[in-house]
Amino acid sequence: MKSSCAVLFVSSMLVVAPSLVMAHGGEAGAAMPKHDMKGMDKSHRTESAGHAAALGRPADVGRATRTIEVVMSDNMRFEPERIDIRQGETVRFVVRNSGNVKHELVLGTMAELKKHAALMAKFPEMEHEDPNAVSVEPGKIGEFAWTFTKSGAFDFACLVPGHFEAGMKGKIRVKK
Ligand SMILES: [Cu+2]
């Protein structure tokens, strides 16, 4: 109860803050960087929903027809690096971080992942809340489910700054 009140308070502050800034023209300069960052994050999220469309759609873990375990390690590799999926399958990804630093698994196309990695380099603190991604702390397990509605070759990667560049990526093949 207490925490949901806090969340409500914070989100209403976020809604109110920009109009306060507008009202006090003199403060607009100081508030600008934060406002820009918010706009940035928002457009980034919209874009991520676009990633989702290229591969399929988010699903409830409980509706998964198949579970795939993926291990992420500090040698900047996913195990397995190649995943074969049949079109229409709903997959529950159980993602374990066996390393000592945070890793994440983000589904997308290579072009989108590269663009996203560049954004992460600029905003290292950016957290993923997107349904096509999971961030996992060291020693922990995260999961999400995804329905692969389209056939084709797709990709996944860890977009923690430097990891993608070090080769932390894998391939997904969705067969008809
Ligand atoms: Cu990583």
PDB file of C-alpha atoms and ligand atoms in Angstrom:
ATOM      1  CA  MET A   1       0.000   0.000   0.000  1.00  0.00           C
ATOM      2  CA  LYS A   2       2.672   2.407   1.067  1.00  0.00           C
ATOM      3  CA  SER A   3       4.784   1.848  -2.025  1.00  0.00           C
ATOM      4  CA  SER A   4       1.893   2.264  -4.459  1.00  0.00           C
ATOM      5  CA  CYS A   5       1.107   5.629  -2.852  1.00  0.00           C
ATOM      6  CA  ALA A   6       4.709   6.635  -3.377  1.00  0.00           C
ATOM      7  CA  VAL A   7       4.514   5.609  -7.016  1.00  0.00           C
ATOM      8  CA  LEU A   8       1.339   7.607  -7.508  1.00  0.00           C
ATOM      9  CA  PHE A   9       2.940  10.617  -5.895  1.00  0.00           C
ATOM     10  CA  VAL A  10       6.004  10.384  -8.099  1.00  0.00           C
ATOM     11  CA  SER A  11       4.022   9.959 -11.310  1.00  0.00           C
ATOM     12  CA  SER A  12       1.765  12.884 -10.514  1.00  0.00           C
ATOM     13  CA  MET A  13       4.889  14.966  -9.844  1.00  0.00           C
ATOM     14  CA  LEU A  14       6.191  14.006 -13.276  1.00  0.00           C
ATOM     15  CA  VAL A  15       2.985  15.203 -14.860  1.00  0.00           C
ATOM     16  CA  VAL A  16       2.916  18.427 -12.869  1.00  0.00           C
ATOM     17  CA  ALA A  17       6.608  19.312 -13.149  1.00  0.00           C
ATOM     18  CA  PRO A  18       6.642  20.367 -16.831  1.00  0.00           C
ATOM     19  CA  SER A  19       3.724  22.775 -16.356  1.00  0.00           C
ATOM     20  CA  LEU A  20       5.494  24.325 -13.347  1.00  0.00           C
ATOM     21  CA  VAL A  21       8.503  24.857 -15.549  1.00  0.00           C
ATOM     22  CA  MET A  22       6.319  26.476 -18.195  1.00  0.00           C
ATOM     23  CA  ALA A  23       4.777  28.808 -15.600  1.00  0.00           C
ATOM     24  CA  HIS A  24       8.176  30.038 -14.423  1.00  0.00           C
ATOM     25  CA  GLY A  25       9.875  30.995 -17.634  1.00  0.00           C
ATOM     26  CA  GLY A  26      13.049  32.010 -15.826  1.00  0.00           C
ATOM     27  CA  GLU A  27      13.655  28.465 -14.609  1.00  0.00           C
ATOM     28  CA  ALA A  28      13.163  26.850 -17.973  1.00  0.00           C
ATOM     29  CA  GLY A  29      16.879  26.946 -18.731  1.00  0.00           C
ATOM     30  CA  ALA A  30      17.842  25.023 -15.613  1.00  0.00           C
ATOM     31  CA  ALA A  31      15.121  22.454 -16.113  1.00  0.00           C
ATOM     32  CA  MET A  32      15.893  21.871 -19.781  1.00  0.00           C
ATOM     33  CA  PRO A  33      18.406  19.024 -19.570  1.00  0.00           C
ATOM     34  CA  LYS A  34      16.079  16.918 -17.456  1.00  0.00           C
ATOM     35  CA  HIS A  35      13.164  17.633 -19.729  1.00  0.00           C
ATOM     36  CA  ASP A  36      15.207  16.646 -22.759  1.00  0.00           C
ATOM     37  CA  MET A  37      16.191  13.410 -21.072  1.00  0.00           C
ATOM     38  CA  LYS A  38      12.550  12.625 -20.420  1.00  0.00           C
ATOM     39  CA  GLY A  39      11.588  13.279 -24.012  1.00  0.00           C
ATOM     40  CA  MET A  40      14.471  11.091 -25.070  1.00  0.00           C
ATOM     41  CA  ASP A  41      13.386   8.222 -22.871  1.00  0.00           C
ATOM     42  CA  LYS A  42       9.851   8.464 -24.113  1.00  0.00           C
ATOM     43  CA  SER A  43      10.774   8.339 -27.781  1.00  0.00           C
ATOM     44  CA  HIS A  44      13.132   5.485 -27.019  1.00  0.00           C
ATOM     45  CA  ARG A  45      10.280   3.527 -25.506  1.00  0.00           C
ATOM     46  CA  THR A  46       8.001   4.148 -28.428  1.00  0.00           C
ATOM     47  CA  GLU A  47      10.758   2.932 -30.666  1.00  0.00           C
ATOM     48  CA  SER A  48      11.159  -0.225 -28.605  1.00  0.00           C
ATOM     49  CA  ALA A  49       7.516  -1.047 -29.067  1.00  0.00           C
ATOM     50  CA  GLY A  50       8.397  -0.904 -32.751  1.00  0.00           C
ATOM     51  CA  HIS A  51      11.111  -3.535 -32.174  1.00  0.00           C
ATOM     52  CA  ALA A  52       8.441  -5.704 -30.730  1.00  0.00           C
ATOM     53  CA  ALA A  53       6.366  -5.507 -33.882  1.00  0.00           C
ATOM     54  CA  ALA A  54       9.186  -6.858 -36.045  1.00  0.00           C
ATOM     55  CA  LEU A  55       9.435 -10.074 -34.026  1.00  0.00           C
ATOM     56  CA  GLY A  56       5.977 -10.679 -32.683  1.00  0.00           C
ATOM     57  CA  ARG A  57       4.420  -9.602 -29.430  1.00  0.00           C
ATOM     58  CA  PRO A  58       4.808  -9.837 -25.664  1.00  0.00           C
ATOM     59  CA  ALA A  59       3.067 -12.729 -23.936  1.00  0.00           C
ATOM     60  CA  ASP A  60       2.172 -13.864 -20.433  1.00  0.00           C
ATOM     61  CA  VAL A  61       4.751 -16.230 -18.997  1.00  0.00           C
ATOM     62  CA  GLY A  62       1.912 -18.585 -18.061  1.00  0.00           C
ATOM     63  CA  ARG A  63       0.887 -19.002 -21.697  1.00  0.00           C
ATOM     64  CA  ALA A  64       4.300 -20.134 -22.899  1.00  0.00           C
ATOM     65  CA  THR A  65       4.428 -23.371 -24.864  1.00  0.00           C
ATOM     66  CA  ARG A  66       8.165 -23.692 -24.512  1.00  0.00           C
ATOM     67  CA  THR A  67      10.876 -22.598 -22.073  1.00  0.00           C
ATOM     68  CA  ILE A  68      14.358 -21.645 -23.219  1.00  0.00           C
ATOM     69  CA  GLU A  69      17.111 -21.114 -20.695  1.00  0.00           C
ATOM     70  CA  VAL A  70      19.823 -18.634 -21.538  1.00  0.00           C
ATOM     71  CA  VAL A  71      22.941 -18.006 -19.470  1.00  0.00           C
ATOM     72  CA  MET A  72      24.750 -14.657 -19.597  1.00  0.00           C
ATOM     73  CA  SER A  73      28.341 -14.470 -18.433  1.00  0.00           C
ATOM     74  CA  ASP A  74      31.106 -11.934 -17.921  1.00  0.00           C
ATOM     75  CA  ASN A  75      32.980 -13.298 -20.920  1.00  0.00           C
ATOM     76  CA  MET A  76      30.350 -11.340 -22.871  1.00  0.00           C
ATOM     77  CA  ARG A  77      28.609 -14.355 -24.288  1.00  0.00           C
ATOM     78  CA  PHE A  78      25.133 -15.830 -24.266  1.00  0.00           C
ATOM     79  CA  GLU A  79      24.703 -19.578 -23.975  1.00  0.00           C
ATOM     80  CA  PRO A  80      23.162 -20.633 -26.315  1.00  0.00           C
ATOM     81  CA  GLU A  81      24.080 -18.046 -28.941  1.00  0.00           C
ATOM     82  CA  ARG A  82      21.710 -19.493 -31.525  1.00  0.00           C
ATOM     83  CA  ILE A  83      18.055 -20.229 -30.906  1.00  0.00           C
ATOM     84  CA  ASP A  84      15.652 -21.912 -33.308  1.00  0.00           C
ATOM     85  CA  ILE A  85      11.976 -21.197 -32.896  1.00  0.00           C
ATOM     86  CA  ARG A  86       8.883 -22.230 -34.842  1.00  0.00           C
ATOM     87  CA  GLN A  87       6.549 -19.470 -36.017  1.00  0.00           C
ATOM     88  CA  GLY A  88       3.642 -19.076 -33.613  1.00  0.00           C
ATOM     89  CA  GLU A  89       5.507 -20.436 -30.592  1.00  0.00           C
ATOM     90  CA  THR A  90       5.224 -18.576 -27.302  1.00  0.00           C
ATOM     91  CA  VAL A  91       8.570 -18.840 -25.602  1.00  0.00           C
ATOM     92  CA  ARG A  92       9.362 -18.223 -21.972  1.00  0.00           C
ATOM     93  CA  PHE A  93      12.942 -17.008 -21.706  1.00  0.00           C
ATOM     94  CA  VAL A  94      14.544 -17.876 -18.385  1.00  0.00           C
ATOM     95  CA  VAL A  95      17.667 -15.775 -18.314  1.00  0.00           C
ATOM     96  CA  ARG A  96      20.375 -16.418 -15.748  1.00  0.00           C
ATOM     97  CA  ASN A  97      23.241 -14.045 -15.041  1.00  0.00           C
ATOM     98  CA  SER A  98      26.219 -16.170 -13.976  1.00  0.00           C
ATOM     99  CA  GLY A  99      28.546 -13.160 -13.918  1.00  0.00           C
ATOM    100  CA  ASN A 100      29.517 -10.456 -11.454  1.00  0.00           C
ATOM    101  CA  VAL A 101      28.114  -7.512 -13.392  1.00  0.00           C
ATOM    102  CA  LYS A 102      24.653  -6.735 -14.670  1.00  0.00           C
ATOM    103  CA  HIS A 103      23.651  -8.160 -18.045  1.00  0.00           C
ATOM    104  CA  GLU A 104      20.510  -8.014 -20.114  1.00  0.00           C
ATOM    105  CA  LEU A 105      18.850  -9.762 -22.982  1.00  0.00           C
ATOM    106  CA  VAL A 106      17.104  -7.547 -25.534  1.00  0.00           C
ATOM    107  CA  LEU A 107      15.269  -8.998 -28.544  1.00  0.00           C
ATOM    108  CA  GLY A 108      15.310  -7.050 -31.794  1.00  0.00           C
ATOM    109  CA  THR A 109      16.739  -6.783 -35.264  1.00  0.00           C
ATOM    110  CA  MET A 110      20.451  -6.059 -35.623  1.00  0.00           C
ATOM    111  CA  ALA A 111      19.783  -2.549 -36.964  1.00  0.00           C
ATOM    112  CA  GLU A 112      17.555  -1.703 -34.015  1.00  0.00           C
ATOM    113  CA  LEU A 113      19.926  -3.214 -31.471  1.00  0.00           C
ATOM    114  CA  LYS A 114      22.844  -1.200 -32.867  1.00  0.00           C
ATOM    115  CA  LYS A 115      20.844   2.002 -32.673  1.00  0.00           C
ATOM    116  CA  HIS A 116      19.777   1.116 -29.162  1.00  0.00           C
ATOM    117  CA  ALA A 117      23.368   0.323 -28.113  1.00  0.00           C
ATOM    118  CA  ALA A 118      24.448   3.783 -29.259  1.00  0.00           C
ATOM    119  CA  LEU A 119      21.713   5.288 -27.110  1.00  0.00           C
ATOM    120  CA  MET A 120      22.826   3.201 -24.125  1.00  0.00           C
ATOM    121  CA  ALA A 121      26.365   4.515 -24.548  1.00  0.00           C
ATOM    122  CA  LYS A 122      24.990   8.039 -24.138  1.00  0.00           C
ATOM    123  CA  PHE A 123      22.662   7.180 -21.257  1.00  0.00           C
ATOM    124  CA  PRO A 124      24.307   4.312 -19.344  1.00  0.00           C
ATOM    125  CA  GLU A 125      21.799   4.478 -16.489  1.00  0.00           C
ATOM    126  CA  MET A 126      18.866   3.859 -18.788  1.00  0.00           C
ATOM    127  CA  GLU A 127      16.901   0.873 -17.547  1.00  0.00           C
ATOM    128  CA  HIS A 128      14.919  -1.411 -19.790  1.00  0.00           C
ATOM    129  CA  GLU A 129      11.318  -1.889 -18.913  1.00  0.00           C
ATOM    130  CA  ASP A 130      10.422  -2.946 -22.408  1.00  0.00           C
ATOM    131  CA  PRO A 131       8.513  -6.205 -22.813  1.00  0.00           C
ATOM    132  CA  ASN A 132      11.127  -7.471 -25.282  1.00  0.00           C
ATOM    133  CA  ALA A 133      13.954  -7.243 -22.766  1.00  0.00           C
ATOM    134  CA  VAL A 134      15.058  -8.360 -19.324  1.00  0.00           C
ATOM    135  CA  SER A 135      17.813  -6.887 -17.141  1.00  0.00           C
ATOM    136  CA  VAL A 136      19.347  -9.320 -14.668  1.00  0.00           C
ATOM    137  CA  GLU A 137      21.527  -8.534 -11.670  1.00  0.00           C
ATOM    138  CA  PRO A 138      24.579 -10.762 -10.969  1.00  0.00           C
ATOM    139  CA  GLY A 139      23.609 -14.223  -9.737  1.00  0.00           C
ATOM    140  CA  LYS A 140      19.923 -13.644 -10.445  1.00  0.00           C
ATOM    141  CA  ILE A 141      17.406 -15.054 -12.893  1.00  0.00           C
ATOM    142  CA  GLY A 142      14.965 -12.970 -14.927  1.00  0.00           C
ATOM    143  CA  GLU A 143      12.254 -14.033 -17.317  1.00  0.00           C
ATOM    144  CA  PHE A 144       9.829 -12.813 -19.933  1.00  0.00           C
ATOM    145  CA  ALA A 145       7.670 -14.413 -22.578  1.00  0.00           C
ATOM    146  CA  TRP A 146       7.341 -13.648 -26.242  1.00  0.00           C
ATOM    147  CA  THR A 147       5.131 -14.887 -29.077  1.00  0.00           C
ATOM    148  CA  PHE A 148       7.025 -15.131 -32.351  1.00  0.00           C
ATOM    149  CA  THR A 149       4.355 -14.362 -34.920  1.00  0.00           C
ATOM    150  CA  LYS A 150       6.713 -13.744 -37.835  1.00  0.00           C
ATOM    151  CA  SER A 151       9.268 -15.972 -39.474  1.00  0.00           C
ATOM    152  CA  GLY A 152      12.749 -14.774 -40.257  1.00  0.00           C
ATOM    153  CA  ALA A 153      16.156 -14.085 -38.747  1.00  0.00           C
ATOM    154  CA  PHE A 154      16.285 -11.915 -35.649  1.00  0.00           C
ATOM    155  CA  ASP A 155      18.819 -10.993 -33.042  1.00  0.00           C
ATOM    156  CA  PHE A 156      19.302 -10.512 -29.352  1.00  0.00           C
ATOM    157  CA  ALA A 157      21.987  -8.673 -27.467  1.00  0.00           C
ATOM    158  CA  CYS A 158      23.149  -7.319 -24.138  1.00  0.00           C
ATOM    159  CA  LEU A 159      23.025  -3.532 -24.370  1.00  0.00           C
ATOM    160  CA  VAL A 160      24.873  -2.748 -21.148  1.00  0.00           C
ATOM    161  CA  PRO A 161      27.467  -0.249 -22.450  1.00  0.00           C
ATOM    162  CA  GLY A 162      30.450  -2.062 -23.965  1.00  0.00           C
ATOM    163  CA  HIS A 163      28.901  -5.540 -23.876  1.00  0.00           C
ATOM    164  CA  PHE A 164      27.284  -5.514 -27.312  1.00  0.00           C
ATOM    165  CA  GLU A 165      30.527  -4.080 -28.725  1.00  0.00           C
ATOM    166  CA  ALA A 166      32.419  -6.948 -27.060  1.00  0.00           C
ATOM    167  CA  GLY A 167      30.274  -9.434 -28.951  1.00  0.00           C
ATOM    168  CA  MET A 168      27.505 -10.134 -26.458  1.00  0.00           C
ATOM    169  CA  LYS A 169      24.844 -11.030 -28.995  1.00  0.00           C
ATOM    170  CA  GLY A 170      23.020 -13.978 -30.484  1.00  0.00           C
ATOM    171  CA  LYS A 171      20.782 -15.098 -33.344  1.00  0.00           C
ATOM    172  CA  ILE A 172      17.191 -16.221 -33.369  1.00  0.00           C
ATOM    173  CA  ARG A 173      15.794 -18.089 -36.356  1.00  0.00           C
ATOM    174  CA  VAL A 174      12.038 -18.341 -36.597  1.00  0.00           C
ATOM    175  CA  LYS A 175      10.964 -21.044 -39.058  1.00  0.00           C
ATOM    176  CA  LYS A 176       7.584 -21.134 -40.754  1.00  0.00           C
TER     177      LYS A 176
HETATM  178 CU    CU B   1      26.219  -7.991 -20.738  1.00  0.00          CU
END
